[in-house]
Amino acid sequence: MVLAPAGKTPLSRPPPPPRRVAAARRRWIDMDTDVAVNGAGVGVAHVDPILVGVSAVLRF
């Protein structure tokens, strides 16, 4: 136990960081591109991927 002078608070350490951490993320990308066949424009291709990631960390 740390005793502090009158009117003062004792110094304390900050809490340790968590040992286990988990995270999840999801991202959506909106991509559109023009499509051409033999040089003639045909239309627009819509490519919209969804990326999903999960991570886990254990500190030792």
Short mmCIF file of N, CA and C in Angstrom, two decimals:
data_model
loop_
_atom_site.label_atom_id
_atom_site.label_comp_id
_atom_site.label_asym_id
_atom_site.label_seq_id
_atom_site.Cartn_x
_atom_site.Cartn_y
_atom_site.Cartn_z
N MET A 1 0.84 -1.17 0.00
CA MET A 1 0.00 0.00 0.00
C MET A 1 0.89 1.23 0.00
N VAL A 2 0.56 2.21 -0.83
CA VAL A 2 1.33 3.44 -0.93
C VAL A 2 0.63 4.51 -0.14
N LEU A 3 1.36 5.12 0.78
CA LEU A 3 0.80 6.22 1.56
C LEU A 3 1.20 7.53 0.91
N ALA A 4 0.26 8.44 0.80
CA ALA A 4 0.52 9.75 0.19
C ALA A 4 0.45 10.81 1.28
N PRO A 5 1.20 11.90 1.08
CA PRO A 5 1.10 13.01 2.04
C PRO A 5 -0.34 13.53 2.10
N ALA A 6 -0.66 14.20 3.19
CA ALA A 6 -2.03 14.73 3.36
C ALA A 6 -2.40 15.65 2.20
N GLY A 7 -3.58 15.47 1.66
CA GLY A 7 -4.06 16.31 0.57
C GLY A 7 -3.59 15.87 -0.81
N LYS A 8 -2.80 14.84 -0.88
CA LYS A 8 -2.28 14.34 -2.17
C LYS A 8 -2.84 12.95 -2.42
N THR A 9 -2.96 12.59 -3.67
CA THR A 9 -3.41 11.24 -4.01
C THR A 9 -2.18 10.40 -4.36
N PRO A 10 -2.21 9.12 -4.04
CA PRO A 10 -1.06 8.26 -4.37
C PRO A 10 -0.95 8.06 -5.88
N LEU A 11 0.27 7.90 -6.35
CA LEU A 11 0.50 7.62 -7.76
C LEU A 11 0.13 6.17 -8.03
N SER A 12 -0.52 5.95 -9.14
CA SER A 12 -0.89 4.58 -9.48
C SER A 12 -0.54 4.32 -10.94
N ARG A 13 -0.39 3.07 -11.27
CA ARG A 13 -0.07 2.68 -12.64
C ARG A 13 -1.35 2.59 -13.45
N PRO A 14 -1.25 2.86 -14.76
CA PRO A 14 -2.44 2.66 -15.60
C PRO A 14 -2.73 1.17 -15.72
N PRO A 15 -3.96 0.81 -16.00
CA PRO A 15 -4.27 -0.62 -16.12
C PRO A 15 -3.53 -1.23 -17.31
N PRO A 16 -3.16 -2.50 -17.21
CA PRO A 16 -2.44 -3.14 -18.32
C PRO A 16 -3.35 -3.29 -19.54
N PRO A 17 -2.77 -3.33 -20.73
CA PRO A 17 -3.61 -3.54 -21.92
C PRO A 17 -4.21 -4.94 -21.91
N PRO A 18 -5.31 -5.13 -22.60
CA PRO A 18 -5.93 -6.46 -22.60
C PRO A 18 -5.01 -7.50 -23.25
N ARG A 19 -5.07 -8.70 -22.74
CA ARG A 19 -4.23 -9.78 -23.29
C ARG A 19 -4.83 -10.35 -24.56
N ARG A 20 -6.14 -10.38 -24.64
CA ARG A 20 -6.81 -10.94 -25.82
C ARG A 20 -7.64 -9.86 -26.49
N VAL A 21 -7.50 -9.78 -27.80
CA VAL A 21 -8.26 -8.80 -28.58
C VAL A 21 -8.78 -9.50 -29.84
N ALA A 22 -10.02 -9.24 -30.18
CA ALA A 22 -10.60 -9.78 -31.41
C ALA A 22 -11.22 -8.63 -32.19
N ALA A 23 -11.15 -8.72 -33.51
CA ALA A 23 -11.71 -7.67 -34.36
C ALA A 23 -12.31 -8.30 -35.61
N ALA A 24 -13.33 -7.64 -36.11
CA ALA A 24 -13.96 -8.06 -37.37
C ALA A 24 -14.22 -6.82 -38.19
N ARG A 25 -14.07 -6.95 -39.49
CA ARG A 25 -14.32 -5.79 -40.36
C ARG A 25 -14.94 -6.25 -41.67
N ARG A 26 -15.72 -5.34 -42.24
CA ARG A 26 -16.40 -5.61 -43.50
C ARG A 26 -16.26 -4.35 -44.35
N ARG A 27 -15.89 -4.52 -45.60
CA ARG A 27 -15.74 -3.39 -46.50
C ARG A 27 -16.44 -3.69 -47.81
N TRP A 28 -17.03 -2.66 -48.38
CA TRP A 28 -17.73 -2.76 -49.65
C TRP A 28 -17.07 -1.79 -50.61
N ILE A 29 -16.74 -2.25 -51.81
CA ILE A 29 -16.08 -1.41 -52.81
C ILE A 29 -17.02 -1.27 -54.00
N ASP A 30 -17.27 -0.03 -54.40
CA ASP A 30 -18.14 0.26 -55.54
C ASP A 30 -17.27 0.55 -56.75
N MET A 31 -17.21 -0.40 -57.69
CA MET A 31 -16.40 -0.22 -58.90
C MET A 31 -17.30 -0.35 -60.12
N ASP A 32 -17.18 0.59 -61.03
CA ASP A 32 -17.89 0.54 -62.30
C ASP A 32 -16.86 0.76 -63.41
N THR A 33 -16.98 0.03 -64.49
CA THR A 33 -16.06 0.19 -65.61
C THR A 33 -16.82 0.07 -66.93
N ASP A 34 -16.35 0.79 -67.93
CA ASP A 34 -16.96 0.73 -69.26
C ASP A 34 -16.50 -0.55 -69.97
N VAL A 35 -17.42 -1.20 -70.65
CA VAL A 35 -17.11 -2.43 -71.38
C VAL A 35 -17.17 -2.13 -72.87
N ALA A 36 -16.13 -2.57 -73.59
CA ALA A 36 -16.09 -2.37 -75.05
C ALA A 36 -15.76 -3.69 -75.72
N VAL A 37 -16.42 -3.95 -76.85
CA VAL A 37 -16.15 -5.13 -77.67
C VAL A 37 -15.77 -4.64 -79.05
N ASN A 38 -14.55 -5.00 -79.48
CA ASN A 38 -14.01 -4.56 -80.77
C ASN A 38 -14.06 -3.03 -80.91
N GLY A 39 -13.82 -2.34 -79.81
CA GLY A 39 -13.77 -0.88 -79.83
C GLY A 39 -15.11 -0.20 -79.67
N ALA A 40 -16.20 -0.92 -79.75
CA ALA A 40 -17.53 -0.33 -79.60
C ALA A 40 -18.00 -0.47 -78.16
N GLY A 41 -18.47 0.62 -77.58
CA GLY A 41 -18.97 0.58 -76.20
C GLY A 41 -20.21 -0.27 -76.09
N VAL A 42 -20.21 -1.20 -75.14
CA VAL A 42 -21.33 -2.11 -74.97
C VAL A 42 -22.17 -1.71 -73.75
N GLY A 43 -21.52 -1.21 -72.73
CA GLY A 43 -22.25 -0.85 -71.51
C GLY A 43 -21.30 -0.65 -70.36
N VAL A 44 -21.83 -0.81 -69.18
CA VAL A 44 -21.06 -0.62 -67.95
C VAL A 44 -21.12 -1.91 -67.14
N ALA A 45 -19.96 -2.34 -66.65
CA ALA A 45 -19.89 -3.51 -65.77
C ALA A 45 -19.83 -3.02 -64.33
N HIS A 46 -20.72 -3.51 -63.50
CA HIS A 46 -20.76 -3.15 -62.08
C HIS A 46 -20.11 -4.28 -61.28
N VAL A 47 -18.98 -3.98 -60.67
CA VAL A 47 -18.26 -4.96 -59.86
C VAL A 47 -18.25 -4.40 -58.44
N ASP A 48 -18.97 -5.03 -57.53
CA ASP A 48 -19.10 -4.51 -56.17
C ASP A 48 -18.75 -5.60 -55.15
N PRO A 49 -17.45 -5.85 -54.92
CA PRO A 49 -17.08 -6.91 -53.97
C PRO A 49 -17.27 -6.47 -52.52
N ILE A 50 -17.52 -7.45 -51.68
CA ILE A 50 -17.58 -7.24 -50.24
C ILE A 50 -16.41 -8.02 -49.64
N LEU A 51 -15.55 -7.33 -48.90
CA LEU A 51 -14.39 -7.96 -48.27
C LEU A 51 -14.67 -8.13 -46.78
N VAL A 52 -14.38 -9.31 -46.25
CA VAL A 52 -14.63 -9.60 -44.84
C VAL A 52 -13.33 -10.07 -44.22
N GLY A 53 -13.01 -9.55 -43.05
CA GLY A 53 -11.79 -9.96 -42.35
C GLY A 53 -12.04 -10.15 -40.87
N VAL A 54 -11.38 -11.13 -40.29
CA VAL A 54 -11.48 -11.40 -38.86
C VAL A 54 -10.07 -11.61 -38.34
N SER A 55 -9.77 -11.03 -37.18
CA SER A 55 -8.44 -11.23 -36.60
C SER A 55 -8.56 -11.44 -35.10
N ALA A 56 -7.60 -12.18 -34.57
CA ALA A 56 -7.53 -12.42 -33.13
C ALA A 56 -6.08 -12.27 -32.70
N VAL A 57 -5.87 -11.61 -31.54
CA VAL A 57 -4.52 -11.36 -31.04
C VAL A 57 -4.43 -11.87 -29.61
N LEU A 58 -3.36 -12.55 -29.29
CA LEU A 58 -3.08 -12.99 -27.93
C LEU A 58 -1.70 -12.50 -27.57
N ARG A 59 -1.62 -11.65 -26.57
CA ARG A 59 -0.31 -11.13 -26.12
C ARG A 59 0.21 -12.00 -25.00
N PHE A 60 1.49 -12.31 -25.08
CA PHE A 60 2.09 -13.11 -24.01
C PHE A 60 3.47 -12.60 -23.71
#
